[in-house]
Coordinates of C-alpha atoms in Angstrom, one line a residue:
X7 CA -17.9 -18.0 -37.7
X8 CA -18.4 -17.1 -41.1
X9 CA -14.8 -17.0 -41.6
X10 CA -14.1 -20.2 -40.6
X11 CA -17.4 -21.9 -42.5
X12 CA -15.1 -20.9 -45.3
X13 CA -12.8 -23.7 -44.2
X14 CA -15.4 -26.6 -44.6
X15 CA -18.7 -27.5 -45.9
X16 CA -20.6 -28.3 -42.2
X17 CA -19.6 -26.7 -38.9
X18 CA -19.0 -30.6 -37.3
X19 CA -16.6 -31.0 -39.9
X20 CA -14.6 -28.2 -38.3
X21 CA -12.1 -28.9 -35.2
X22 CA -11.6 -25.7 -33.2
X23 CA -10.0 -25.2 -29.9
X24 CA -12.2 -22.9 -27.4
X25 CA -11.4 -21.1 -24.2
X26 CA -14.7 -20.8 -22.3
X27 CA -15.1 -18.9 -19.4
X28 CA -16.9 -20.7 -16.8
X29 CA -19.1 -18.4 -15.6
X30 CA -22.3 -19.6 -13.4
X31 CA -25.6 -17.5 -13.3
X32 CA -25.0 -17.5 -9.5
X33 CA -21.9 -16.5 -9.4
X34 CA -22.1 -13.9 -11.3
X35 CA -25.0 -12.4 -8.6
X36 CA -22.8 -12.9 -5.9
X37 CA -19.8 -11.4 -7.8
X38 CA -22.6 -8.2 -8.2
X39 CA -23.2 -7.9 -4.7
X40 CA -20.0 -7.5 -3.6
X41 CA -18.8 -4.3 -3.0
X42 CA -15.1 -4.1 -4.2
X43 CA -15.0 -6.4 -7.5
X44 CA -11.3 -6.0 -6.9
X45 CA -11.2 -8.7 -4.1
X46 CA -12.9 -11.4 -6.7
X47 CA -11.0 -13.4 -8.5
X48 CA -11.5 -13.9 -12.2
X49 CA -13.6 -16.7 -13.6
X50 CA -11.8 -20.1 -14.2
X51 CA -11.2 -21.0 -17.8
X52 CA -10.7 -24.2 -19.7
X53 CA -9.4 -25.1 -23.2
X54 CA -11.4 -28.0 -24.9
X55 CA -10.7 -29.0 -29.1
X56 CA -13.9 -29.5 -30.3
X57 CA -15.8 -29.5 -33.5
X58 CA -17.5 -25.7 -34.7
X59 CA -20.8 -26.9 -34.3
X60 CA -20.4 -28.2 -30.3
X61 CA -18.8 -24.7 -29.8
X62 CA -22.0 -22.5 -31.6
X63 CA -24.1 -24.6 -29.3
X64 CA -22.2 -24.4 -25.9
X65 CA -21.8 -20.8 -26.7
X66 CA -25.8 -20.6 -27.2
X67 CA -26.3 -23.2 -24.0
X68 CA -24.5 -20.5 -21.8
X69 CA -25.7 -17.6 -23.3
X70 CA -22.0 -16.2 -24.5
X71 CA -20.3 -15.2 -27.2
X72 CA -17.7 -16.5 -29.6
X73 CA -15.0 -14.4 -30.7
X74 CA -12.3 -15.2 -32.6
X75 CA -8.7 -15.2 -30.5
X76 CA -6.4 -16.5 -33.1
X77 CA -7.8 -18.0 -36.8
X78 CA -4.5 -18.9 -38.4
X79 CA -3.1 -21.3 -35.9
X80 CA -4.3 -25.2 -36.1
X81 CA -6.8 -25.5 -35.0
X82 CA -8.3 -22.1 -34.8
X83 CA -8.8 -20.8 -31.7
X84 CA -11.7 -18.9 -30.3
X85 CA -13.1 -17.9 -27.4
X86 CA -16.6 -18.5 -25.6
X87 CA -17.2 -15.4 -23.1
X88 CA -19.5 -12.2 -22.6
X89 CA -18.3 -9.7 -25.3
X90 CA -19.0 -6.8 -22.9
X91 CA -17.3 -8.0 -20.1
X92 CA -14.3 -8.1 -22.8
X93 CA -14.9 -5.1 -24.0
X94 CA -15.1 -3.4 -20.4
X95 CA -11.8 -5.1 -20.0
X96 CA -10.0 -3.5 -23.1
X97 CA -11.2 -0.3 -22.0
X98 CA -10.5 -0.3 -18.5
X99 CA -6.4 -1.3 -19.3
X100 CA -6.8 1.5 -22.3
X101 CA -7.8 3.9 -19.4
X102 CA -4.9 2.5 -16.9
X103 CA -2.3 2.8 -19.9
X104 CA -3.5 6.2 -21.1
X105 CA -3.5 7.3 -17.4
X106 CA -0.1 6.2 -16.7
X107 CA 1.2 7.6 -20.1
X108 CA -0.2 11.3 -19.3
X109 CA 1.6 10.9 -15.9
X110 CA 5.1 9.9 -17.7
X111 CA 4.7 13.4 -20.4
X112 CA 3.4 15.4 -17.1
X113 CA 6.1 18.8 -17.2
X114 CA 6.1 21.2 -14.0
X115 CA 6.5 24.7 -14.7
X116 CA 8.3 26.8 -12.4
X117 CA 8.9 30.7 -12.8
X118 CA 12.3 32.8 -11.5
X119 CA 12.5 36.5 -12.0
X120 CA 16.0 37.6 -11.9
X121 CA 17.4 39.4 -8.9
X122 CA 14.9 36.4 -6.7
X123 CA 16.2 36.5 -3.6
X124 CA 18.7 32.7 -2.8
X125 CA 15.9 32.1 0.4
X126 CA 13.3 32.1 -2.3
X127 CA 15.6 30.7 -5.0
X128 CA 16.2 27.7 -2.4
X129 CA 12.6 27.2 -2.3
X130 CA 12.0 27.0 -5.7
X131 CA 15.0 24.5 -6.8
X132 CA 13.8 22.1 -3.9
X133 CA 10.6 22.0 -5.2
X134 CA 12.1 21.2 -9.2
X135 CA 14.5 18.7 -7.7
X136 CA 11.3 17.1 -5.9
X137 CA 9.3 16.7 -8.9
X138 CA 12.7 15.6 -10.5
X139 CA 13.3 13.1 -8.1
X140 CA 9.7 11.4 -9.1
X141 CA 10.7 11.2 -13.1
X142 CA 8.8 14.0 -14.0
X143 CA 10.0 16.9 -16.5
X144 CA 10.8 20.2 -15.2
X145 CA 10.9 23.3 -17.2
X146 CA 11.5 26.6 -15.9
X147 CA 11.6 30.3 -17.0
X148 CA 13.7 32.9 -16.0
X149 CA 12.2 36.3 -16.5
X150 CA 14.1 39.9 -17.1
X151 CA 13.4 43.3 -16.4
X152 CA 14.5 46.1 -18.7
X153 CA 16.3 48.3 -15.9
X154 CA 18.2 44.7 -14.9
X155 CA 19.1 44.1 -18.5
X156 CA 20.6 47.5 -18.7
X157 CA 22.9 47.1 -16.1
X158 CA 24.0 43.9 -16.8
X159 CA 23.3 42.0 -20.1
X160 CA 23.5 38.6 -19.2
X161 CA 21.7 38.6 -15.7
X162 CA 19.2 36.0 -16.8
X163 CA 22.0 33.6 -18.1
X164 CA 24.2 34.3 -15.1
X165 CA 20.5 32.6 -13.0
X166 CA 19.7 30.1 -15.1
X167 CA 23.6 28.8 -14.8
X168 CA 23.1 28.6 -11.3
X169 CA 19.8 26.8 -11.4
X170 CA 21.1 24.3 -13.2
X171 CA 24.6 24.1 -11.0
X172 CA 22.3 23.9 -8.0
X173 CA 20.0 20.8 -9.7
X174 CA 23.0 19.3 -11.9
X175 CA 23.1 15.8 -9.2
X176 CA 19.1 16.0 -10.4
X177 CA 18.3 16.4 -13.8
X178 CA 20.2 17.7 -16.9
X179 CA 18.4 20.0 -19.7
X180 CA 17.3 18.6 -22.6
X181 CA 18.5 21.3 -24.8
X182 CA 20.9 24.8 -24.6
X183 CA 18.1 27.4 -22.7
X184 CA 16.1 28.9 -25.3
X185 CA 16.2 32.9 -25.1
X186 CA 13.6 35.2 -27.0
X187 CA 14.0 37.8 -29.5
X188 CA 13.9 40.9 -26.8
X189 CA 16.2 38.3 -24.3
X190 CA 14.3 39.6 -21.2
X191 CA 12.8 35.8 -21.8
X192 CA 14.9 32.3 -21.4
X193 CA 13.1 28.6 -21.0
X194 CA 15.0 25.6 -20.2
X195 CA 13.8 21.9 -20.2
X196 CA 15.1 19.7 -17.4
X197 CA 15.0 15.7 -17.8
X198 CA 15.7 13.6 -14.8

């Protein structure tokens, strides 16, 4: 309010356009005593253009608040509604959009030793192309022995090129397999 007294000398001298919540005492008991508040429809609202002072008071007759919606458009607009059912509001969609944000970035891990056995192997990539087939990330590890590595080199290579022949229809990796400095260690990234 104070920033729009700058505007003018006396709050009737004011025009403002106000979206009020009509919200009834008794309707708000009933809306209580429900037991999903899901299955209630939101209050109606209306849009009136009148001066800053009727506004103050029909904010103050219906025990609400004003809150300022937009202040550079002509005429100002503002709205006349419970700040904490507002506030409830914002955090409620904060919580939806946070919780639908950690389930987008969710990544399944998935472990292979090499030498796995294809029955188990099987197993394993259904699984990865499941949780592919939902959108979510996949990364998996193939793991080495020393005695394997002796023998042959590039054993966990030679499994991680099959895993991703076997889920290629599925997802693609994000980036070349990673190996460590010992190479008993590669991780690979899988998008959908």
């Amino acid at each position: 309010i104070k920033v729009l007294m700058k505007r003018a000398s006396h709050p009737k001298d004011l025009t403002v356009r106000v979206v009020v919540d009509n919200v009834d005492k008794d309707k708000d008991q009933n809306q209580n005593n429900t037991t999903d508040p899901g299955d209630t429809p939101p209050p109606p609202t209306t849009v009136q253009v009148i001066s800053l002072a009727d506004a103050i008071s029909l904010s103050v007759d219906r025990n609400l608040d004003l809150i300022a919606a937009t202040l550079d458009s002509d005429p100002p607009t503002i709205r006349c509604t419970q700040l904490s059912k507002l506030l409830y509001k914002k955090e409620q969609s904060l919580k939806q959009s946070t919780l639908q944000q950690s389930k987008r970035q969710q990544q399944k891990t998935f472990r292979f030793k090499a030498g796995i056995g294809d029955a188990d192997l099987e197993r394993k990539v259904q699984n990865m192309i499941k949780f592919l087939q939902e959108g979510l990330e996949c990364e998996y590890t193939v793991f080495s022995k020393a005695f394997l590595l002796r023998s042959n080199a590039d054993v966990g290579a030679e499994l991680s090129d099959r895993i991703q022949e076997l889920v290629a229809e599925y997802g693609v990796p994000k980036r070349q397999p990673q190996v460590n400095e010992k190479g008993n260690h590669m991780k690979c990234v899988l998008e959908p």
